[in-house]
MMTF fields as JSON, N, C-alpha, C and O atoms, coordinates in Angstrom:
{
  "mmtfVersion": "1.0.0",
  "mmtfProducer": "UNKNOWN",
  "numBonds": 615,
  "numAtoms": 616,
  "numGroups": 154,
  "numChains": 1,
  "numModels": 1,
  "chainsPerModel": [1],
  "groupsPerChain": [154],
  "chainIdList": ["A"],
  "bondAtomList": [4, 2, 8, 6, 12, 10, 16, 14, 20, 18, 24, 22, 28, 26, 32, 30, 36, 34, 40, 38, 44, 42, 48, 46, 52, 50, 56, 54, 60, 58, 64, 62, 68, 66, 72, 70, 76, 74, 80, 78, 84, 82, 88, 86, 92, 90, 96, 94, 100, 98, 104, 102, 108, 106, 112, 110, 116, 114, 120, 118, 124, 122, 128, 126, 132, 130, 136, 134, 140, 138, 144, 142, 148, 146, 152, 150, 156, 154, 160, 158, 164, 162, 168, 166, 172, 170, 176, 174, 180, 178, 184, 182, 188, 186, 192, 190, 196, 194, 200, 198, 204, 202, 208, 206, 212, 210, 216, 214, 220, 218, 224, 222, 228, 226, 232, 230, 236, 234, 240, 238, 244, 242, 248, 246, 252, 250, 256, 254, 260, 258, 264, 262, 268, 266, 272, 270, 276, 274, 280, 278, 284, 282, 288, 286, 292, 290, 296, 294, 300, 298, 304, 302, 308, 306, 312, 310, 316, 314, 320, 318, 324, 322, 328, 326, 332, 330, 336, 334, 340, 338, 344, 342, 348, 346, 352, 350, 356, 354, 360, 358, 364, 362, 368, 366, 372, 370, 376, 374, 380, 378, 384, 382, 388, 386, 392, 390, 396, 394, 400, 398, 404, 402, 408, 406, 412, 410, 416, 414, 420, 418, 424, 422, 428, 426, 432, 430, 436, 434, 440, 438, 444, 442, 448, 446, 452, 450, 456, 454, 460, 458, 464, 462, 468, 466, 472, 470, 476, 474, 480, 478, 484, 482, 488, 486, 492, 490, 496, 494, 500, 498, 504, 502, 508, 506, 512, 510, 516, 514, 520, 518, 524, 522, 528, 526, 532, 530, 536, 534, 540, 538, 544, 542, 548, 546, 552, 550, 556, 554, 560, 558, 564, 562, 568, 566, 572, 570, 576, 574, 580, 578, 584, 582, 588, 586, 592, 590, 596, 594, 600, 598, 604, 602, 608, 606, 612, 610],
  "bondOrderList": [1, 1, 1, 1, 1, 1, 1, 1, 1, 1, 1, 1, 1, 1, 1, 1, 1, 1, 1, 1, 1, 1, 1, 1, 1, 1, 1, 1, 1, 1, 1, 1, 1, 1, 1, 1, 1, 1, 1, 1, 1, 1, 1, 1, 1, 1, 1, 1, 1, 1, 1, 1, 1, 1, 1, 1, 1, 1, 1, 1, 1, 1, 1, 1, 1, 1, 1, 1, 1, 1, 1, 1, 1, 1, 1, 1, 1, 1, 1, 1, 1, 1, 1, 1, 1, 1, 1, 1, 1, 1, 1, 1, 1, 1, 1, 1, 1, 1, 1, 1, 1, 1, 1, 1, 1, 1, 1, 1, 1, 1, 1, 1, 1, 1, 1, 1, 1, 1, 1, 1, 1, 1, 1, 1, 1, 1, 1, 1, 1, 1, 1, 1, 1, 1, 1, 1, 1, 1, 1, 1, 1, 1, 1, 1, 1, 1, 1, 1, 1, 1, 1, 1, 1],
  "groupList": [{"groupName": "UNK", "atomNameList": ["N", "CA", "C", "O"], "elementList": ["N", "C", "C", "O"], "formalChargeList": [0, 0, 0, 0], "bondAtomList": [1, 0, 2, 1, 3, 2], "bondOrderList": [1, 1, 2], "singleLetterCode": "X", "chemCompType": "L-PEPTIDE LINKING"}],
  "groupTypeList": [0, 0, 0, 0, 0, 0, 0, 0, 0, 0, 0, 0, 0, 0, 0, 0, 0, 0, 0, 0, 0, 0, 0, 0, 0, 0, 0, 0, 0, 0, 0, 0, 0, 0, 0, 0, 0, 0, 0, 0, 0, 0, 0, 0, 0, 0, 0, 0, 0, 0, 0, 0, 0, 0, 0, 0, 0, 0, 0, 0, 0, 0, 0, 0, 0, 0, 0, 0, 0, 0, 0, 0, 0, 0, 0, 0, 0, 0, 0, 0, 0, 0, 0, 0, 0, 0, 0, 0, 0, 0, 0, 0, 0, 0, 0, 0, 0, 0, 0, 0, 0, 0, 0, 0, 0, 0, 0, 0, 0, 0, 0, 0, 0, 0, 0, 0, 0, 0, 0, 0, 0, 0, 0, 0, 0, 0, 0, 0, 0, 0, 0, 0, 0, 0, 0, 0, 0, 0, 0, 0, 0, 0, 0, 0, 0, 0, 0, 0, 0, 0, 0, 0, 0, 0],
  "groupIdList": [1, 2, 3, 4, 5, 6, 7, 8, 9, 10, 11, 12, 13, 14, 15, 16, 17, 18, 19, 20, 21, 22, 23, 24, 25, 26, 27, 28, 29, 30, 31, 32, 33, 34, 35, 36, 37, 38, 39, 40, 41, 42, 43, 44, 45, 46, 47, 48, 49, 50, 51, 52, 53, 54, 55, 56, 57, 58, 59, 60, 61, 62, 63, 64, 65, 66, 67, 68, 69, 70, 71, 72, 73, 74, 75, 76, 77, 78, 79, 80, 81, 82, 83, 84, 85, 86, 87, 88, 89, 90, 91, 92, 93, 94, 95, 96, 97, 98, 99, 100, 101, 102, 103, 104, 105, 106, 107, 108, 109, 110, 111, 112, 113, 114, 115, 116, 117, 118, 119, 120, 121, 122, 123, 124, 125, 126, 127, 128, 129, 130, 131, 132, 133, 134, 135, 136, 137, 138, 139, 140, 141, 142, 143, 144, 145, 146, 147, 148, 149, 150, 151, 152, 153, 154],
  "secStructList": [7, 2, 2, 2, 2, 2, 2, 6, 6, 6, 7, 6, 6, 6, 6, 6, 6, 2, 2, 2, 2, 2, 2, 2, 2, 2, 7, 1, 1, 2, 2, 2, 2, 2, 2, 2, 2, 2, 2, 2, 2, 2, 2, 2, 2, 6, 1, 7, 2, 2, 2, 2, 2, 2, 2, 2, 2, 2, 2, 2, 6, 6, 7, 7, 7, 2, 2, 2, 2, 2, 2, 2, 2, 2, 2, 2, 2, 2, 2, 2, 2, 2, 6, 6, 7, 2, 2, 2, 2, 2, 2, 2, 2, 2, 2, 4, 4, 4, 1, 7, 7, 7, 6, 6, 6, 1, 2, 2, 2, 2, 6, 6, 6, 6, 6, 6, 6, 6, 6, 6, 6, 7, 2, 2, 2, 2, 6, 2, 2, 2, 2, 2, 2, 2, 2, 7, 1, 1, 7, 7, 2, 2, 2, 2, 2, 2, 2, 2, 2, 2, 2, 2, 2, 7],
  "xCoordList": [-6.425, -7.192, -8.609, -8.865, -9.57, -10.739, -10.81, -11.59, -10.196, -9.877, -9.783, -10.823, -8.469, -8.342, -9.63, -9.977, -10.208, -11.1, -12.597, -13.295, -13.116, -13.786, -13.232, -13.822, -12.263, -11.818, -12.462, -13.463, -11.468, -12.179, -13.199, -13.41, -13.807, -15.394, -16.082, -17.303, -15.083, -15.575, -16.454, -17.083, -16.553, -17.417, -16.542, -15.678, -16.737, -16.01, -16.456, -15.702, -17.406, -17.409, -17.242, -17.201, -17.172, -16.942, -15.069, -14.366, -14.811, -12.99, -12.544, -11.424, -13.349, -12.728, -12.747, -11.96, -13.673, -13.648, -12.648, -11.645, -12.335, -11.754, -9.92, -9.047, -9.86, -8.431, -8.416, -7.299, -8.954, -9.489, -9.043, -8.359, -9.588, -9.361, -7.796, -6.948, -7.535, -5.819, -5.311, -4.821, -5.598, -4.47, -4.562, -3.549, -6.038, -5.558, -5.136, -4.458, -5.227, -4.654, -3.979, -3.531, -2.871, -1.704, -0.536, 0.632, -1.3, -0.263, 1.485, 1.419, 2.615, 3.12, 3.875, 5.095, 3.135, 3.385, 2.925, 2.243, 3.599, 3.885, 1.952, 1.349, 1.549, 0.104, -0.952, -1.701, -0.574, -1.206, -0.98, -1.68, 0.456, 0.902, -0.02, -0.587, 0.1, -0.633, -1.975, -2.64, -2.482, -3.989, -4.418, -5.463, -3.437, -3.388, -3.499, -4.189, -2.935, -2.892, -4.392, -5.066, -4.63, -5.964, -7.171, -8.39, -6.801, -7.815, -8.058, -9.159, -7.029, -6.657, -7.264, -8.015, -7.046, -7.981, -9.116, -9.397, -10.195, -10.934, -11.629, -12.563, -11.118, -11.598, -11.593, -12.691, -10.492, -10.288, -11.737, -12.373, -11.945, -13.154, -14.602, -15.544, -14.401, -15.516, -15.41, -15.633, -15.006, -14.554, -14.566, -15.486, -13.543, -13.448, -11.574, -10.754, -11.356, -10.026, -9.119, -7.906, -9.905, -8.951, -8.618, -7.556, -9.353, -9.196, -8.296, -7.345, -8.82, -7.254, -6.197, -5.294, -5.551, -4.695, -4.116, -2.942, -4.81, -4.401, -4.026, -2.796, -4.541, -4.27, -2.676, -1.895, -2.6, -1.674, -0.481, 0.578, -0.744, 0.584, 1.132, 2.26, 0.051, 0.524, 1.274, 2.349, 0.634, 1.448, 2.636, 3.409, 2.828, 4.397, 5.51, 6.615, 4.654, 5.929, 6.242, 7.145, 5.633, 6.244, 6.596, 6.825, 6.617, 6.377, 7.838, 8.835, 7.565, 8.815, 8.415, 9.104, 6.98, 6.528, 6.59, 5.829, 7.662, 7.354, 6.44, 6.203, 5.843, 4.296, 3.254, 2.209, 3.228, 2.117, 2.594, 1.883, 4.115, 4.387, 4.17, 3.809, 4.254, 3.825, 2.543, 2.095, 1.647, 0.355, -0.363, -1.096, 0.066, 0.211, -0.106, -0.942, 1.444, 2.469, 0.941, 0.327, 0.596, -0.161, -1.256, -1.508, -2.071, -3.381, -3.364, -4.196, -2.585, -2.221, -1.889, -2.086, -1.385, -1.347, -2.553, -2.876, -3.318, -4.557, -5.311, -5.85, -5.354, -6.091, -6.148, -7.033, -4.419, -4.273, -4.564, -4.755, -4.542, -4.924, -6.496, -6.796, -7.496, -8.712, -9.219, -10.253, -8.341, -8.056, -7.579, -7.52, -7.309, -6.81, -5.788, -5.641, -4.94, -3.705, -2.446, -1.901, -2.064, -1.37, 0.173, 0.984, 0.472, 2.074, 2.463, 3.481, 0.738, 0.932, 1.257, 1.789, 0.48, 0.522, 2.203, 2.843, 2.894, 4.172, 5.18, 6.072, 4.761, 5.767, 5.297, 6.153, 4.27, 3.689, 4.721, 5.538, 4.327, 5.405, 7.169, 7.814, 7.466, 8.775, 8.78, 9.527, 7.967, 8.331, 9.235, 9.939, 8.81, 9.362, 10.715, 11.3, 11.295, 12.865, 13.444, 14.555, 12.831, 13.417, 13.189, 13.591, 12.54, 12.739, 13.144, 13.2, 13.37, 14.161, 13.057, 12.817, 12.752, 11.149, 11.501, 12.599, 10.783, 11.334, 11.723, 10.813, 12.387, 12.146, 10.748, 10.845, 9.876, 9.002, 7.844, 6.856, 8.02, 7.006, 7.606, 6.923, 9.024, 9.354, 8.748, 8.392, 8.677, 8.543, 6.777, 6.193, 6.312, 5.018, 4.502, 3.348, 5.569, 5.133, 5.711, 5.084, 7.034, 7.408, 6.191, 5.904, 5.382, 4.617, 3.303, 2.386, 3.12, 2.129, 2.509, 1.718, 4.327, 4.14, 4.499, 5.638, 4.631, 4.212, 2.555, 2.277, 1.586, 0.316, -0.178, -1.305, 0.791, 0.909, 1.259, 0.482, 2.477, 2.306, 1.662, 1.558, 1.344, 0.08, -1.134, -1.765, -1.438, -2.458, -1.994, -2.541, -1.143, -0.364, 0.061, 0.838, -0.79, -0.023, 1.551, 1.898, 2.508, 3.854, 4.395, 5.035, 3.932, 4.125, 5.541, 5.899, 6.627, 7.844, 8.123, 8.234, 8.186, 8.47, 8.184, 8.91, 6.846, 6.595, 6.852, 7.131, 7.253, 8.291, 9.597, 10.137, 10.268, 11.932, 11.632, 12.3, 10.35, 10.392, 10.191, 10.546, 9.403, 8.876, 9.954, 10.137, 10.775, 12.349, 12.975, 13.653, 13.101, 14.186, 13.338, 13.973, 12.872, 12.06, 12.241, 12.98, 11.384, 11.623, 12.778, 12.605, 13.95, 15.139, 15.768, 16.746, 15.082, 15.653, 15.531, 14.956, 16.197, 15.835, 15.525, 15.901, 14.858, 13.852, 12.796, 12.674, 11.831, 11.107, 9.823, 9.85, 8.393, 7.678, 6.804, 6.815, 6.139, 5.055, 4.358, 4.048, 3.673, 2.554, 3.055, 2.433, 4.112, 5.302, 5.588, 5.614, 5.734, 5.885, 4.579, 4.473, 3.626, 1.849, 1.776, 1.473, 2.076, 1.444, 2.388, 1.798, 3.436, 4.332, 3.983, 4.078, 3.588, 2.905, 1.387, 0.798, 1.105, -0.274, 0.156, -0.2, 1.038, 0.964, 1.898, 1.865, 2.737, 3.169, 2.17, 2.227, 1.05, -0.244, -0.536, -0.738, -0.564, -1.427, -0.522, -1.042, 0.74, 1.566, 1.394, 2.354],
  "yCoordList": [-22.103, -22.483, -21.931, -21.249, -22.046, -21.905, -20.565, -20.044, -19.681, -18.309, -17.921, -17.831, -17.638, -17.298, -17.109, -16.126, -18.707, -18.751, -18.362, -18.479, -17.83, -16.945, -15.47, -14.664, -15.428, -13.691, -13.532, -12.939, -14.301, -14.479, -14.104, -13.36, -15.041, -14.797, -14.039, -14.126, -12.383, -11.508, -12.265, -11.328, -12.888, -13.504, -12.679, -13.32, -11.92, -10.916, -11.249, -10.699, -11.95, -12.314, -13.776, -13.989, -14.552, -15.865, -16.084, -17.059, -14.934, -15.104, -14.383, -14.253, -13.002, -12.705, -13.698, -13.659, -14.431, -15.761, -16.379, -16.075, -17.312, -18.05, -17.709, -18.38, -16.511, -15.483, -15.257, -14.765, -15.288, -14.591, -15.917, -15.779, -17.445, -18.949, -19.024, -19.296, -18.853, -18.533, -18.466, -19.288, -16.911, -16.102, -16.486, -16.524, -16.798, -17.007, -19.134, -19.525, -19.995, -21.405, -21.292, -22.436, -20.278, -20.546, -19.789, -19.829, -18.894, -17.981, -17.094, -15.964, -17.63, -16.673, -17.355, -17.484, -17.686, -18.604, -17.231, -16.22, -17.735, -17.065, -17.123, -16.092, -17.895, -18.182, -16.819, -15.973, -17.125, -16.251, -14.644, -13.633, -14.985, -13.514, -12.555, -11.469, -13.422, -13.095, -13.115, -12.675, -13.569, -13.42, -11.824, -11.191, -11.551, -10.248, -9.295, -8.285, -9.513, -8.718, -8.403, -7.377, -10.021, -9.643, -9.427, -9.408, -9.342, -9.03, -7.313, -6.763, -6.775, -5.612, -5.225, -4.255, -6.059, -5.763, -5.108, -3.91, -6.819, -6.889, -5.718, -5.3, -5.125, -3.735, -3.08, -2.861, -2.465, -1.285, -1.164, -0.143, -2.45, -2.726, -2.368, -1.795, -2.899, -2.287, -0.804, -0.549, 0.018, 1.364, 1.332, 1.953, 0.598, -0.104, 0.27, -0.581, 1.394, 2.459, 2.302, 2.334, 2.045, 1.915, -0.11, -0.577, -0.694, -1.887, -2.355, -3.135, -1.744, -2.09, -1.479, -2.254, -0.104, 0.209, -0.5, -0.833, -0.855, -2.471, -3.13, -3.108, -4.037, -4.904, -5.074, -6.025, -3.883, -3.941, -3.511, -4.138, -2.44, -2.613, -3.927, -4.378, -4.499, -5.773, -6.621, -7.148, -6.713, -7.36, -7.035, -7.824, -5.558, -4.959, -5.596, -5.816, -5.998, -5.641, -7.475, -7.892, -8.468, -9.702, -10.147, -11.333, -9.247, -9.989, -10.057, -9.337, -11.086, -10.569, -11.021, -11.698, -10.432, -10.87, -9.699, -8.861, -9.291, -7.813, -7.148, -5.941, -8.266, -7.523, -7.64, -7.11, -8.31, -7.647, -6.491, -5.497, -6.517, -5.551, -4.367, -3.426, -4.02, -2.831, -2.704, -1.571, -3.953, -3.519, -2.833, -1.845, -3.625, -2.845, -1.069, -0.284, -1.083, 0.495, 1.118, 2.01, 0.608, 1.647, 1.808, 2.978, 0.824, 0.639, 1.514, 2.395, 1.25, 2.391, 3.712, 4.698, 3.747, 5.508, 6.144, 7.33, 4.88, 5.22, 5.658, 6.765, 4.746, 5.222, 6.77, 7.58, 6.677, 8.241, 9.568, 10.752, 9.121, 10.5, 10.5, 11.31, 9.48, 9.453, 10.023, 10.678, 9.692, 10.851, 12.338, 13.067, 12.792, 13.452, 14.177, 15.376, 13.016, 13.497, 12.966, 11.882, 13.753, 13.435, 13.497, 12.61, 14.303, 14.359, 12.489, 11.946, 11.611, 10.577, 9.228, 8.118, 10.268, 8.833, 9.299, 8.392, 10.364, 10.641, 9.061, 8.337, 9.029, 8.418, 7.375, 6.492, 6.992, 5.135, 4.754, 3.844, 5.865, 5.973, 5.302, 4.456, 6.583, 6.204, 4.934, 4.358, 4.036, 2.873, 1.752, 0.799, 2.422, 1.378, 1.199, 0.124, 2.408, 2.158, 1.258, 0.971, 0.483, -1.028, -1.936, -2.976, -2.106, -3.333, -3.036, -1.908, -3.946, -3.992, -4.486, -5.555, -3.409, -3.966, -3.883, -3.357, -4.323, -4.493, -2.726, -1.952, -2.32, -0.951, -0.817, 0.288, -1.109, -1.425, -1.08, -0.457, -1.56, -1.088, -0.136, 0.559, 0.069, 1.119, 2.617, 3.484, 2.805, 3.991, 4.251, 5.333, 3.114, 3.147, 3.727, 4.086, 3.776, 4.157, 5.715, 6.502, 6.067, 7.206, 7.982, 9.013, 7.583, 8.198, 8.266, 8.894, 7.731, 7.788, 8.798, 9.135, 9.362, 10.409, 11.17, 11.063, 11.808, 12.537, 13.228, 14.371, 12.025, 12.211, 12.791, 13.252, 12.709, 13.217, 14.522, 15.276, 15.117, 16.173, 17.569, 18.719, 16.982, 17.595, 17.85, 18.905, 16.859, 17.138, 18.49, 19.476, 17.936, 19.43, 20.32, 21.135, 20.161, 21.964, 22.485, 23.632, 21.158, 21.215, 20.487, 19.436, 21.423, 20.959, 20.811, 19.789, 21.824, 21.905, 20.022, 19.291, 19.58, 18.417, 17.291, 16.523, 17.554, 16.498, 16.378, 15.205, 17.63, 18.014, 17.55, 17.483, 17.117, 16.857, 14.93, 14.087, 14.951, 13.244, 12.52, 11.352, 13.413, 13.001, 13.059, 12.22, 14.269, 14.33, 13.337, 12.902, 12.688, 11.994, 10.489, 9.585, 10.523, 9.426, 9.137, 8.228, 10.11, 10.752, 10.249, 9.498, 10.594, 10.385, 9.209, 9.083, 8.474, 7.029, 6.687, 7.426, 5.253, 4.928, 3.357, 2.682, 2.876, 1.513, 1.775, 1.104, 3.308, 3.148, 2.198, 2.206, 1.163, 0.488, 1.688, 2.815, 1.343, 2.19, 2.771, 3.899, 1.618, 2.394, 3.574, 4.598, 3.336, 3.978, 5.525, 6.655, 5.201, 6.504, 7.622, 8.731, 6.697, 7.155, 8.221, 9.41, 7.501, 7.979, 9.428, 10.486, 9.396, 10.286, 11.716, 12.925, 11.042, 12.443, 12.948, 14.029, 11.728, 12.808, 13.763, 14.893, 12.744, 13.838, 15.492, 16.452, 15.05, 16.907, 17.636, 18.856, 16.983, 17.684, 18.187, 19.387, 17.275, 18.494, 19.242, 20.17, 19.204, 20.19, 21.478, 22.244],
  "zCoordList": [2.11, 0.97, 1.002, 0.01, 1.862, 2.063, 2.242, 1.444, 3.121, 3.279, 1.895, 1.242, 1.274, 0.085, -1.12, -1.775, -1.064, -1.912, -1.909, -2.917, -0.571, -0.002, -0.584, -1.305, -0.171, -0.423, -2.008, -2.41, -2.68, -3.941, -4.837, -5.794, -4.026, -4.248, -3.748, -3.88, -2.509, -2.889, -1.281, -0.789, -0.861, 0.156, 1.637, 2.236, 1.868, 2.837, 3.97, 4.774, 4.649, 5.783, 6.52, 7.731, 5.632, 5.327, 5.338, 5.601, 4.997, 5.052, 5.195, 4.701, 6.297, 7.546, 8.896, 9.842, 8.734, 10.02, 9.508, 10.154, 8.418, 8.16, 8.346, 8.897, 7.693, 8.474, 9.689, 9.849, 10.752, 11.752, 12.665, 13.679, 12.107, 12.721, 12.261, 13.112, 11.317, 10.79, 12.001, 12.776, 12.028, 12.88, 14.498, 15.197, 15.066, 16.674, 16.061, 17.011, 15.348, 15.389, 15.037, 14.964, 14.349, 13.868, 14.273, 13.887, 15.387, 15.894, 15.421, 14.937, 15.596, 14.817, 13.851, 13.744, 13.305, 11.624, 10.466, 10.63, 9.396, 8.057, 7.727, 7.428, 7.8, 7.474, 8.234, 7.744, 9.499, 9.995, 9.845, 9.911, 9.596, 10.001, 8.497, 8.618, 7.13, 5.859, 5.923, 4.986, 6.912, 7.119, 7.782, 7.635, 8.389, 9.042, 7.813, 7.946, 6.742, 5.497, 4.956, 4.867, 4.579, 3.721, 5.395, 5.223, 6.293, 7.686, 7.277, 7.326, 6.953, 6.496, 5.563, 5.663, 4.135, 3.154, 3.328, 3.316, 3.617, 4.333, 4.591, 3.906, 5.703, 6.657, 5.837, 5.325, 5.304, 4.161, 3.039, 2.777, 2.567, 1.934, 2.36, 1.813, 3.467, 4.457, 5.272, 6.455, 4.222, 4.94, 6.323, 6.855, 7.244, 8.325, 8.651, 8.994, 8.476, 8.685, 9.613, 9.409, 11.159, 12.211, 12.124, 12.537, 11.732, 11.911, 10.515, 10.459, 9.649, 8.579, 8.854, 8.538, 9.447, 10.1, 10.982, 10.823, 12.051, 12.557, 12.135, 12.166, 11.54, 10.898, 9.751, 9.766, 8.898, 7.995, 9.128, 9.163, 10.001, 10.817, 11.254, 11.055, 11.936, 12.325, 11.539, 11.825, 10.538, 9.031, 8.491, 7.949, 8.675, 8.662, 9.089, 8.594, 10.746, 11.778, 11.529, 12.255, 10.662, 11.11, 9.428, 9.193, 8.431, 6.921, 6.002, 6.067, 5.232, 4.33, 2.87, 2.109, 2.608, 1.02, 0.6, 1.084, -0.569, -0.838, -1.66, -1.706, -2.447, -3.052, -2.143, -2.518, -0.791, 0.503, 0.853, 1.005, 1.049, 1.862, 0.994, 1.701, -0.347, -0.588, -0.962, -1.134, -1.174, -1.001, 0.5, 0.546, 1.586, 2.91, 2.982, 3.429, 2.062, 2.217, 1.65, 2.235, 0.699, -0.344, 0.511, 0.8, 1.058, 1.56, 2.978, 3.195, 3.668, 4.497, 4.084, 4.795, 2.943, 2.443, 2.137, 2.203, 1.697, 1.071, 2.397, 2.438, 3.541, 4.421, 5.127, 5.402, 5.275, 6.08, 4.621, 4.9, 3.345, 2.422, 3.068, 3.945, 2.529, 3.134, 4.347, 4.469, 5.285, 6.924, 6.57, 7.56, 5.635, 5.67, 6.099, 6.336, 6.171, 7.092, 5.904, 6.113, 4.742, 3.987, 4.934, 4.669, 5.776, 6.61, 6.576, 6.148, 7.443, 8.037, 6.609, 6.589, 5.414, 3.797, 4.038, 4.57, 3.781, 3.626, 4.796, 4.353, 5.818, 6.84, 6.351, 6.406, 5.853, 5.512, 4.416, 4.279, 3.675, 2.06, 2.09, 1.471, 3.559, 3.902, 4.019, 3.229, 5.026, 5.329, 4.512, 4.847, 3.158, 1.805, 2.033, 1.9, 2.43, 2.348, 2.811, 2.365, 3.922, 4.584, 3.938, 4.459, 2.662, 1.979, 0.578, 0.089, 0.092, -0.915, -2.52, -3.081, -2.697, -3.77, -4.976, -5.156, -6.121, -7.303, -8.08, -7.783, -8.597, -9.381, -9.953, -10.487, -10.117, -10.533, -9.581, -9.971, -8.172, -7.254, -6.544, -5.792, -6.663, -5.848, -6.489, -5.691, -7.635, -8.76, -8.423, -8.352, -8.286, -7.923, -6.742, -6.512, -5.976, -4.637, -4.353, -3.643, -5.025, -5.233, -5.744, -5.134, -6.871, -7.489, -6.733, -7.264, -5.635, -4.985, -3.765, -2.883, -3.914, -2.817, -3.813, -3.36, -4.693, -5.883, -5.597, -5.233, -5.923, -5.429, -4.047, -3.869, -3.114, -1.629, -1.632, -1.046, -2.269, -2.465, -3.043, -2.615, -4.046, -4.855, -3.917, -3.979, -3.054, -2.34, -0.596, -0.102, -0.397, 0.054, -0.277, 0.22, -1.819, -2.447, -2.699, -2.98, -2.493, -2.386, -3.899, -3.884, -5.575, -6.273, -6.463, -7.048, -5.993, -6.086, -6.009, -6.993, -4.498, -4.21, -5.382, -6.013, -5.365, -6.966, -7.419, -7.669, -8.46, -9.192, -9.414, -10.518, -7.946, -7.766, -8.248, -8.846, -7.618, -7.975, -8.882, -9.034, -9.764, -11.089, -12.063, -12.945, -11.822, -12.507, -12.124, -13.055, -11.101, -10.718, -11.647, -12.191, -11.633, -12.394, -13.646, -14.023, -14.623, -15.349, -16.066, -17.026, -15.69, -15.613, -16.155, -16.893, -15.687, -15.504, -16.832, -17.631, -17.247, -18.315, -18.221, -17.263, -19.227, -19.745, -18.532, -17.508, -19.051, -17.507, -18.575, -19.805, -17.407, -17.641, -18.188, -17.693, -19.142, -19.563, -19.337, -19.72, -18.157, -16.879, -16.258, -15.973, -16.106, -15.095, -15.936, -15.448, -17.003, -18.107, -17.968, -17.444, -18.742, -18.39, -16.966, -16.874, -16.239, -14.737, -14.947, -15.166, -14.889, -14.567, -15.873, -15.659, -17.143, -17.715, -17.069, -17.076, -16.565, -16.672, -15.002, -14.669, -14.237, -13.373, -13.205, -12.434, -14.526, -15.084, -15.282, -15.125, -15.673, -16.57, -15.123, -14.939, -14.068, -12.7, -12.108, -11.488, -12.046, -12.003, -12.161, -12.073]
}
């Protein structure tokens, strides 16, 4: 409660302690293990790279909320493009395949290795995904949107 409503308010050091008392009093409880998430945030916010890397791994390896878990996926992709190590957003990307996410965030995350490739100069690949997309039908709007403008950088 207090955590959360700190985060909230945007109060970033106030509920990194308060996550922080979470995670060593509650040890390997669902509570804690989600505190590890927004611990993650957190860092990421504070252009703080190796410690949200931490952190969201950690959160990986014990979770089963699948809108953390692909906020995780993303925030970690985000980190290694920022590193510049798009190979490493590619394997974060993969990770998705072990859970089972809505069509909806899965397309989202496809499209974010869409965005991975482009940045490796490997428009071909983009290309195969945006078709396969593309493709589909009753796609979400957003989902439509994204996918033209990224023909346009094609």
């Amino acid at each position: 409660g207090v955590a959360m409503v700190a985060y909230s308010s945007m109060d970033y050091e106030n509920a990194k302690f308060q996550f922080e008392s979470i995670k060593s009093n509650f040890g390997n409880t669902s509570s804690a293990n989600t505190s590890s998430y927004f611990l993650g945030k957190i860092a990421y916010e504070n252009s703080d790279f190796i410690n949200s890397s931490l952190h969201l791994n950690d959160f990986l390896k014990n979770s089963d909320d699948d809108i953390l878990i692909c906020g995780a996926i993303k925030l970690l992709t985000e980190i290694s493009l920022k590193n510049n190590n798009p190979e490493e957003a590619l394997k974060n990307l993969d990770k998705a395949t072990k859970y089972k996410f809505s069509n909806s965030l899965m397309l989202d995350l496809e499209l974010m290795k869409v965005v991975t490739f482009l940045i490796m100069d490997d428009s071909k690949s983009g290309k195969v995904i945006l078709e396969e997309i593309d493709n589909q039908k009753d796609l979400p709007s957003h989902i439509k949107q994204r996918v033209e403008e990224l023909y346009g950088m094609i």
